[in-house]
Short mmCIF file of C-alpha atoms and ligand atoms in Angstrom, two decimals:
data_model
loop_
_atom_site.label_atom_id
_atom_site.label_comp_id
_atom_site.label_asym_id
_atom_site.label_seq_id
_atom_site.Cartn_x
_atom_site.Cartn_y
_atom_site.Cartn_z
CA MET A 1434 125.98 124.54 131.04
CA PRO A 1435 125.58 126.85 134.03
CA TRP A 1436 126.44 124.15 136.63
CA ASP A 1437 129.26 121.60 137.37
CA PRO A 1438 128.06 118.11 136.28
CA VAL A 1439 129.86 116.73 139.27
CA LEU A 1440 127.35 118.38 141.58
CA LEU A 1441 124.47 116.52 140.05
CA ARG A 1442 125.83 112.98 140.81
CA GLN A 1443 125.18 112.83 144.61
CA PRO A 1444 121.53 114.12 144.52
CA LEU A 1445 120.70 111.58 141.84
CA LEU A 1446 122.34 108.61 143.66
CA ARG A 1447 120.68 109.66 146.94
CA TRP A 1448 117.34 109.81 145.15
CA TRP A 1449 117.95 106.51 143.58
CA GLN A 1450 118.92 104.74 146.81
CA GLU A 1451 115.46 105.57 148.13
CA HIS A 1452 113.24 105.59 145.10
CA GLY A 1453 114.96 103.54 142.43
CA ARG A 1454 114.07 100.14 140.97
CA HIS A 1455 116.15 97.71 142.98
CA THR A 1456 114.48 94.53 141.97
CA ILE A 1457 115.24 94.25 138.17
CA PRO A 1458 116.18 90.52 138.09
CA TRP A 1459 119.17 90.91 135.71
CA LYS A 1460 120.70 93.41 138.02
CA LEU A 1461 120.73 91.01 140.93
CA ARG A 1462 122.89 88.09 141.95
CA PRO A 1463 121.40 84.61 140.99
CA ASN A 1464 120.02 84.27 144.53
CA GLY A 1465 118.10 87.58 144.11
CA SER A 1466 120.24 89.71 146.34
CA LEU A 1467 121.90 93.00 145.42
CA PRO A 1468 125.55 92.76 144.26
CA ALA A 1469 128.34 94.51 146.12
CA ALA A 1470 129.61 97.75 144.45
CA ASP A 1471 132.46 96.10 142.38
CA GLU A 1472 131.11 92.51 142.30
CA PRO A 1473 130.74 91.44 138.62
CA LEU A 1474 127.40 90.17 137.38
CA ASP A 1475 126.78 87.61 134.61
CA PRO A 1476 126.66 89.79 131.36
CA TYR A 1477 124.54 87.31 129.50
CA PRO A 1478 121.12 88.02 131.16
CA ILE A 1479 121.90 91.78 131.15
CA TRP A 1480 122.69 91.64 127.42
CA ILE A 1481 119.49 89.90 126.53
CA ALA A 1482 117.48 92.36 128.60
CA GLU A 1483 119.26 95.40 127.11
CA VAL A 1484 118.54 94.26 123.51
CA MET A 1485 114.86 93.60 124.47
CA LEU A 1486 114.63 97.04 126.05
CA GLN A 1487 115.95 98.86 122.99
CA GLN A 1488 112.37 99.43 121.68
CA THR A 1489 110.25 98.23 124.59
CA GLN A 1490 109.40 99.14 128.12
CA LEU A 1491 110.59 97.20 131.19
CA GLN A 1492 107.18 95.83 132.25
CA VAL A 1493 106.55 94.52 128.80
CA VAL A 1494 110.06 92.98 128.55
CA LEU A 1495 109.92 91.10 131.89
CA PRO A 1496 107.89 88.09 130.94
CA TYR A 1497 109.68 87.82 127.58
CA TRP A 1498 113.01 87.93 129.35
CA GLN A 1499 111.88 85.24 131.88
CA ARG A 1500 110.69 82.90 129.08
CA TRP A 1501 114.00 83.50 127.17
CA MET A 1502 116.14 82.73 130.28
CA ALA A 1503 114.17 79.53 130.90
CA ALA A 1504 114.71 78.38 127.24
CA PHE A 1505 118.25 79.69 126.68
CA PRO A 1506 119.79 80.10 130.14
CA THR A 1507 123.43 80.54 129.02
CA LEU A 1508 125.37 81.83 126.05
CA GLU A 1509 126.18 78.21 124.97
CA CYS A 1510 122.49 77.42 124.86
CA LEU A 1511 121.66 80.41 122.75
CA ALA A 1512 124.58 79.91 120.44
CA GLN A 1513 123.30 76.41 119.61
CA ALA A 1514 119.66 77.48 119.16
CA GLU A 1515 117.67 77.26 116.01
CA GLU A 1516 116.61 80.56 114.54
CA HIS A 1517 113.01 79.35 114.39
CA ASP A 1518 112.93 78.84 118.17
CA VAL A 1519 114.55 82.19 118.80
CA LEU A 1520 112.04 84.04 116.59
CA LEU A 1521 109.17 82.21 118.29
CA LEU A 1522 110.32 83.39 121.77
CA TRP A 1523 110.59 86.90 120.35
CA GLN A 1524 107.15 86.93 118.84
CA GLY A 1525 105.11 89.99 119.93
CA LEU A 1526 108.33 92.09 120.88
CA GLY A 1527 108.65 93.40 117.25
CA TYR A 1528 111.74 94.58 115.47
CA TYR A 1529 112.72 90.96 114.85
CA SER A 1530 116.05 91.82 113.41
CA ARG A 1531 117.09 92.22 116.99
CA ALA A 1532 116.42 88.57 117.66
CA ARG A 1533 118.36 87.44 114.59
CA ARG A 1534 121.21 89.70 115.46
CA LEU A 1535 121.19 88.45 119.04
CA LEU A 1536 121.58 84.97 117.73
CA ALA A 1537 124.36 85.90 115.36
CA ALA A 1538 126.18 87.75 118.09
CA ALA A 1539 125.90 84.79 120.50
CA ARG A 1540 127.47 82.42 117.90
CA GLN A 1541 130.30 84.97 117.21
CA LEU A 1542 130.91 85.49 120.90
CA GLN A 1543 130.83 81.76 121.75
CA LEU A 1544 133.48 81.12 118.98
CA GLN A 1545 135.67 83.89 120.49
CA ILE A 1546 135.35 82.56 123.94
CA GLU A 1547 136.17 78.89 122.84
CA GLY A 1548 139.19 80.29 120.94
CA GLN A 1549 140.76 81.85 124.02
CA VAL A 1550 144.10 80.59 125.16
CA PRO A 1551 144.34 79.22 127.75
CA ARG A 1552 140.93 77.76 127.02
CA PRO A 1553 138.38 78.56 129.75
CA ARG A 1554 136.96 75.63 131.68
CA ARG A 1555 133.48 77.10 131.12
CA SER A 1556 132.43 80.01 128.96
CA ALA A 1557 130.09 81.01 131.79
CA ASP A 1558 133.23 82.16 133.68
CA LEU A 1559 132.78 85.97 133.93
CA ALA A 1560 136.45 86.55 133.23
CA THR A 1561 136.03 85.12 129.77
CA TRP A 1562 133.57 87.81 128.69
CA PRO A 1563 134.89 90.92 126.85
CA GLN A 1564 135.18 93.98 128.91
CA ALA A 1565 136.21 96.56 126.30
CA LEU A 1566 133.55 98.79 124.66
CA GLU A 1567 134.99 98.03 121.11
CA SER A 1568 134.62 94.25 121.60
CA TRP A 1569 130.89 94.61 122.24
CA LEU A 1570 130.45 97.21 119.53
CA ALA A 1571 131.95 94.61 117.09
CA LEU A 1572 129.02 92.30 117.69
CA PRO A 1573 125.75 92.42 115.62
CA GLY A 1574 122.96 94.57 117.06
CA ILE A 1575 124.91 96.32 119.74
CA GLY A 1576 125.27 100.12 119.71
CA ARG A 1577 127.18 102.38 122.02
CA SER A 1578 124.42 102.80 124.54
CA THR A 1579 123.62 99.12 124.79
CA ALA A 1580 127.37 98.33 125.13
CA GLY A 1581 127.70 101.02 127.87
CA SER A 1582 124.81 99.69 129.72
CA ILE A 1583 126.04 96.06 129.62
CA LEU A 1584 129.48 96.91 130.78
CA SER A 1585 128.43 99.27 133.53
CA SER A 1586 125.82 96.96 134.75
CA ALA A 1587 127.89 93.69 134.66
CA PHE A 1588 131.33 95.01 135.45
CA ASN A 1589 130.81 98.49 136.93
CA ARG A 1590 132.83 99.94 134.07
CA PRO A 1591 132.65 103.67 133.53
CA PHE A 1592 130.85 103.83 130.18
CA ALA A 1593 127.92 106.27 129.69
CA ILE A 1594 124.60 105.41 128.12
CA LEU A 1595 122.17 107.37 125.97
CA ASP A 1596 118.87 105.58 125.59
CA GLY A 1597 115.40 107.16 124.97
CA ASN A 1598 114.86 107.84 128.74
CA VAL A 1599 118.26 109.38 129.15
CA LYS A 1600 117.91 111.60 126.06
CA ARG A 1601 114.68 112.89 127.41
CA VAL A 1602 116.11 113.77 130.92
CA LEU A 1603 119.14 115.52 129.35
CA ALA A 1604 117.11 117.40 126.75
CA ARG A 1605 115.04 118.86 129.62
CA LEU A 1606 118.05 119.44 131.92
CA ILE A 1607 119.71 121.70 129.42
CA ALA A 1608 116.41 122.76 127.61
CA CYS A 1609 117.93 121.68 124.30
CA GLU A 1610 116.26 123.58 121.47
CA ARG A 1611 116.98 120.86 118.79
CA PRO A 1612 115.88 117.25 118.72
CA PRO A 1613 118.36 114.95 120.60
CA ALA A 1614 118.98 112.96 117.42
CA ARG A 1615 120.50 116.07 115.83
CA GLU A 1616 122.67 116.76 119.01
CA LEU A 1617 124.08 113.30 119.65
CA LYS A 1618 127.65 114.50 120.15
CA ARG A 1619 126.58 117.06 122.77
CA PHE A 1620 124.29 114.56 124.50
CA TRP A 1621 127.01 111.90 124.69
CA ALA A 1622 129.43 114.43 126.13
CA LEU A 1623 126.94 115.39 128.75
CA SER A 1624 126.13 111.83 129.69
CA GLU A 1625 129.88 111.11 130.02
CA ALA A 1626 130.46 114.28 132.10
CA LEU A 1627 127.68 113.40 134.48
CA LEU A 1628 128.67 109.81 134.93
CA ASP A 1629 129.97 108.93 138.34
CA PRO A 1630 133.33 107.16 137.67
CA GLU A 1631 133.15 105.57 141.19
CA ARG A 1632 129.71 104.24 140.70
CA PRO A 1633 128.89 103.91 137.03
CA ARG A 1634 126.62 100.79 137.55
CA ASP A 1635 124.41 102.68 140.04
CA PHE A 1636 124.54 106.07 138.32
CA ASN A 1637 123.44 104.78 134.90
CA GLN A 1638 120.56 102.73 136.56
CA ALA A 1639 119.59 105.87 138.52
CA LEU A 1640 119.52 107.92 135.34
CA MET A 1641 117.33 105.32 133.61
CA ASP A 1642 115.07 105.08 136.64
CA LEU A 1643 114.65 108.90 136.84
CA GLY A 1644 113.57 108.92 133.20
CA ALA A 1645 111.20 105.99 133.72
CA SER A 1646 109.50 107.16 136.86
CA VAL A 1647 109.95 110.96 137.43
CA CYS A 1648 111.01 112.63 134.26
CA THR A 1649 108.29 110.71 132.22
CA PRO A 1650 107.36 111.59 128.64
CA ARG A 1651 104.15 113.36 129.78
CA ASN A 1652 103.55 115.27 133.08
CA PRO A 1653 107.00 114.89 134.59
CA ARG A 1654 106.91 114.93 138.40
CA CYS A 1655 109.43 117.73 138.86
CA GLU A 1656 108.54 118.35 142.42
CA GLN A 1657 109.95 114.86 143.24
CA CYS A 1658 113.08 115.27 140.95
CA PRO A 1659 116.54 115.50 142.48
CA TRP A 1660 117.73 117.69 139.58
CA GLN A 1661 114.93 120.22 139.75
CA PRO A 1662 117.28 123.00 141.06
CA HIS A 1663 119.52 122.58 138.02
CA CYS A 1664 116.89 121.85 135.33
CA ALA A 1665 116.66 124.43 132.60
CA ALA A 1666 113.24 123.15 131.30
CA TYR A 1667 111.73 123.36 134.76
CA ALA A 1668 113.15 126.92 135.32
CA ALA A 1669 111.50 127.87 132.05
CA GLY A 1670 108.24 126.33 133.23
CA THR A 1671 107.94 124.23 130.12
CA PRO A 1672 109.32 120.67 130.88
CA ASP A 1673 106.67 119.09 128.53
CA ALA A 1674 108.03 121.09 125.65
CA TYR A 1675 111.24 118.95 125.64
CA PRO A 1676 112.64 117.02 124.00
CA VAL A 1677 111.96 119.04 120.90
CA THR A 1678 110.88 116.93 117.96
CA ASP A 1679 110.91 117.30 114.22
CA THR A 1680 107.50 117.83 112.62
CA PRO A 1681 106.27 114.26 112.14
CA ARG A 1682 106.01 113.38 108.38
CA GLU A 1683 102.95 111.76 106.98
CA LEU A 1684 103.38 107.99 106.82
CA PRO A 1685 102.84 106.39 103.43
CA PHE A 1686 99.72 104.13 103.28
CA GLN A 1687 99.35 100.87 101.38
CA VAL A 1688 96.72 98.24 100.91
CA ILE A 1689 97.97 94.68 101.02
CA GLY A 1690 95.91 91.82 99.57
CA VAL A 1691 96.49 88.59 101.55
CA GLY A 1692 95.39 85.06 100.65
CA VAL A 1693 94.60 82.46 103.27
CA VAL A 1694 94.90 79.54 100.89
CA LEU A 1695 93.49 76.21 101.85
CA ASN A 1696 93.89 72.90 100.00
CA SER A 1697 91.49 69.94 99.80
CA ALA A 1698 93.10 68.37 102.93
CA GLY A 1699 92.21 71.55 104.94
CA GLN A 1700 95.79 72.59 105.28
CA VAL A 1701 96.76 76.30 104.94
CA LEU A 1702 99.66 77.79 103.03
CA VAL A 1703 102.39 79.91 104.76
CA ASP A 1704 105.69 81.23 103.71
CA GLN A 1705 108.86 82.27 105.58
CA ARG A 1706 110.05 85.84 104.67
CA LEU A 1707 113.64 86.41 103.52
CA ASN A 1708 116.14 87.23 106.25
CA GLU A 1709 115.97 90.96 105.56
CA GLY A 1710 114.19 94.09 106.81
CA LEU A 1711 112.05 94.51 109.96
CA LEU A 1712 110.22 91.15 109.75
CA GLY A 1713 112.86 89.06 108.16
CA GLY A 1714 112.66 85.34 108.95
CA LEU A 1715 109.12 85.49 110.18
CA TRP A 1716 106.27 83.40 108.65
CA GLU A 1717 103.26 84.98 107.01
CA PHE A 1718 100.33 84.43 104.81
CA PRO A 1719 101.27 85.29 101.17
CA GLY A 1720 100.16 88.44 99.37
CA GLY A 1721 101.34 91.77 98.36
CA LYS A 1722 100.63 95.46 97.47
CA GLN A 1723 97.56 96.47 95.59
CA GLU A 1724 98.22 98.28 92.31
CA PRO A 1725 96.34 101.42 91.43
CA GLY A 1726 92.89 100.67 90.08
CA GLU A 1727 93.17 96.91 90.88
CA ALA A 1728 90.43 94.97 92.73
CA ILE A 1729 91.80 93.33 95.87
CA GLU A 1730 90.78 89.81 94.58
CA ALA A 1731 92.92 90.55 91.39
CA THR A 1732 95.76 91.61 93.67
CA ILE A 1733 95.68 88.37 95.64
CA ARG A 1734 95.56 86.17 92.53
CA ARG A 1735 98.35 88.11 90.92
CA GLU A 1736 100.64 88.18 93.99
CA LEU A 1737 100.17 84.42 94.68
CA LYS A 1738 101.02 83.60 91.06
CA GLU A 1739 104.05 85.79 91.10
CA GLU A 1740 105.40 84.78 94.47
CA LEU A 1741 104.27 81.21 94.78
CA ALA A 1742 103.52 80.17 91.17
CA ILE A 1743 100.04 78.98 92.17
CA GLU A 1744 96.55 79.46 90.87
CA VAL A 1745 93.71 80.13 93.46
CA GLU A 1746 90.13 80.88 93.60
CA VAL A 1747 89.67 83.98 95.75
CA GLY A 1748 86.73 83.62 98.04
CA GLU A 1749 85.10 85.77 100.67
CA GLU A 1750 86.83 88.30 102.93
CA LEU A 1751 88.05 86.73 106.17
CA ILE A 1752 89.30 89.93 107.97
CA SER A 1753 90.48 93.47 107.31
CA LEU A 1754 92.95 95.07 109.59
CA GLU A 1755 95.24 98.05 109.82
CA HIS A 1756 98.75 98.07 111.25
CA ALA A 1757 101.11 101.03 111.67
CA TYR A 1758 104.95 100.51 111.50
CA SER A 1759 107.33 103.31 112.24
CA HIS A 1760 107.71 104.12 108.62
CA LYS A 1761 104.37 103.18 106.88
CA LYS A 1762 100.79 102.21 107.62
CA LEU A 1763 99.25 99.12 106.03
CA ARG A 1764 95.70 97.78 105.65
CA PHE A 1765 95.62 94.13 105.17
CA VAL A 1766 92.58 92.82 103.32
CA VAL A 1767 92.46 89.03 103.83
CA HIS A 1768 90.49 86.63 101.71
CA LEU A 1769 89.96 82.89 101.99
CA CYS A 1770 91.27 81.24 98.83
CA ARG A 1771 90.91 77.66 97.39
CA TRP A 1772 94.02 76.27 95.88
CA LEU A 1773 93.54 75.17 92.25
CA ALA A 1774 96.78 74.31 90.65
CA GLY A 1775 100.61 74.66 90.74
CA GLU A 1776 103.13 73.27 93.33
CA PRO A 1777 103.85 76.21 95.65
CA GLN A 1778 107.32 77.60 95.08
CA PRO A 1779 109.27 79.98 97.38
CA LEU A 1780 109.96 82.56 94.53
CA ALA A 1781 110.14 85.49 96.90
CA SER A 1782 110.52 83.78 100.28
CA GLN A 1783 112.76 81.27 102.02
CA GLN A 1784 110.36 78.42 102.04
CA VAL A 1785 106.68 77.65 101.67
CA ARG A 1786 104.70 75.01 103.66
CA TRP A 1787 101.19 73.57 103.90
CA VAL A 1788 100.34 73.44 107.65
CA GLU A 1789 97.48 72.21 109.66
CA PRO A 1790 95.58 75.31 110.90
CA ALA A 1791 95.94 74.00 114.61
CA ALA A 1792 99.67 73.97 114.13
CA LEU A 1793 100.11 77.57 113.12
CA ASP A 1794 100.93 78.55 116.69
CA ALA A 1795 104.28 76.78 116.37
CA PHE A 1796 105.51 79.31 113.76
CA PRO A 1797 106.67 82.84 114.55
CA PHE A 1798 104.36 85.39 112.82
CA PRO A 1799 104.34 89.21 112.87
CA ALA A 1800 101.61 90.85 115.03
CA ALA A 1801 99.23 91.55 112.24
CA ASN A 1802 99.29 87.85 111.09
CA THR A 1803 98.43 86.60 114.49
CA ARG A 1804 95.03 88.34 114.22
CA ILE A 1805 94.49 86.62 110.88
CA ILE A 1806 95.29 83.25 112.46
CA ALA A 1807 92.74 83.93 115.21
CA ALA A 1808 90.11 84.89 112.63
CA LEU A 1809 90.81 81.66 110.63
CA GLN A 1810 90.65 79.42 113.66
CA GLN A 1811 87.42 81.02 114.74
CA ARG A 1812 85.97 80.57 111.22
CA LEU A 1813 87.02 76.99 111.04
CA GLN A 1814 85.54 76.25 114.50
CA ALA A 1815 82.26 77.82 113.46
CA GLU A 1816 82.19 75.77 110.32
CA ASP A 1817 82.94 72.59 112.41
CA SER A 1818 80.09 73.37 114.76
CA ALA A 1819 77.69 74.15 111.92
CA ALA A 1820 78.66 70.79 110.23
CA ALA A 1821 78.12 68.84 113.45
CA ALA A 1822 74.74 70.44 114.10
FE1 LIG B 1072 112.73 116.21 134.25
FE2 LIG B 1072 111.27 117.97 135.75
FE3 LIG B 1072 113.55 116.77 136.70
FE4 LIG B 1072 113.80 118.63 134.85
S1 LIG B 1072 113.01 118.90 136.94
S2 LIG B 1072 114.83 116.66 134.83
S3 LIG B 1072 111.94 118.20 133.64
S4 LIG B 1072 111.56 115.76 136.16
#
């Protein structure tokens, strides 16, 4: 690089002092005031926020984080929580394995803290929390950037970060001609070289704030940027061309037949997915992939027999919707079904339940299923009104 990374610290920190985000609640003392430079902060709220922020923007995360802190205000509370309640609070944030790993990590950490000799009076004592990078990396769901962010934010420890915002800023700063994911070693070295060892908490926050508010994905505001004199992408006149990305591959597309099965008591059948994959542990309406040449009604009948050992009569379509995940696109074709025979068995799930339609909100569902619930409740209300008329 044509410049000394040390020279970039002061301009960024000066910019941050004036323009940075200084009201992020987990970066403040409990009374809402700013901490002193070396004053430790409680790592628990920071950790929760950092995991939520892994795939999601700050403004979206804020209400989730507030609800979470109200329900599970301490590590002890989270460690004792039921997975069902944790997933329910996570509902809508996506990437649900993050919530399950958070719970597993909380239980692991709680055991570690309780096992300390001498035993701490309260595990909320900040001194009982691990302060080594390796200790955090050993917990489920915590990578190097998350660990660095927690330790620099909570204890002002000099660990670098490399989240999506930071990768974008650094890619532009050096006009990197390869995607950041292919240059991780180089990017980590750069983030470490830039980090201010005297003010790692402020520096990392400043870097994240620069990416979030100035060096934005589209139309970066280079005229307001403290690093403009050093920025290779700006000098080349093409900041938008960075970070370079690999050509996106075509996402595979699948049609999923889904059955909303009602019994004679008006209850609806839901099952809980196995604890694996993106949506593990969440509840859903049963169904599965349409085979080539198969009518969707036949798909639903077959899937419900294979996965739940039940016979159903497939009725009319309730809703059809599309949903894109990072690795595939799905179209859900949802039909109302009438249960005919067979005690439902969880042959491909953790458990199956008959539930009153009004009680579906108490179960954590993936985003696509919440639209199915809304369609079902609307449909049942319409039927009730028609019957009452
Ligand atoms: Fe990003 Fe522009 Fe600043 Fe370069 S000058 S770091 S492209 S905002």
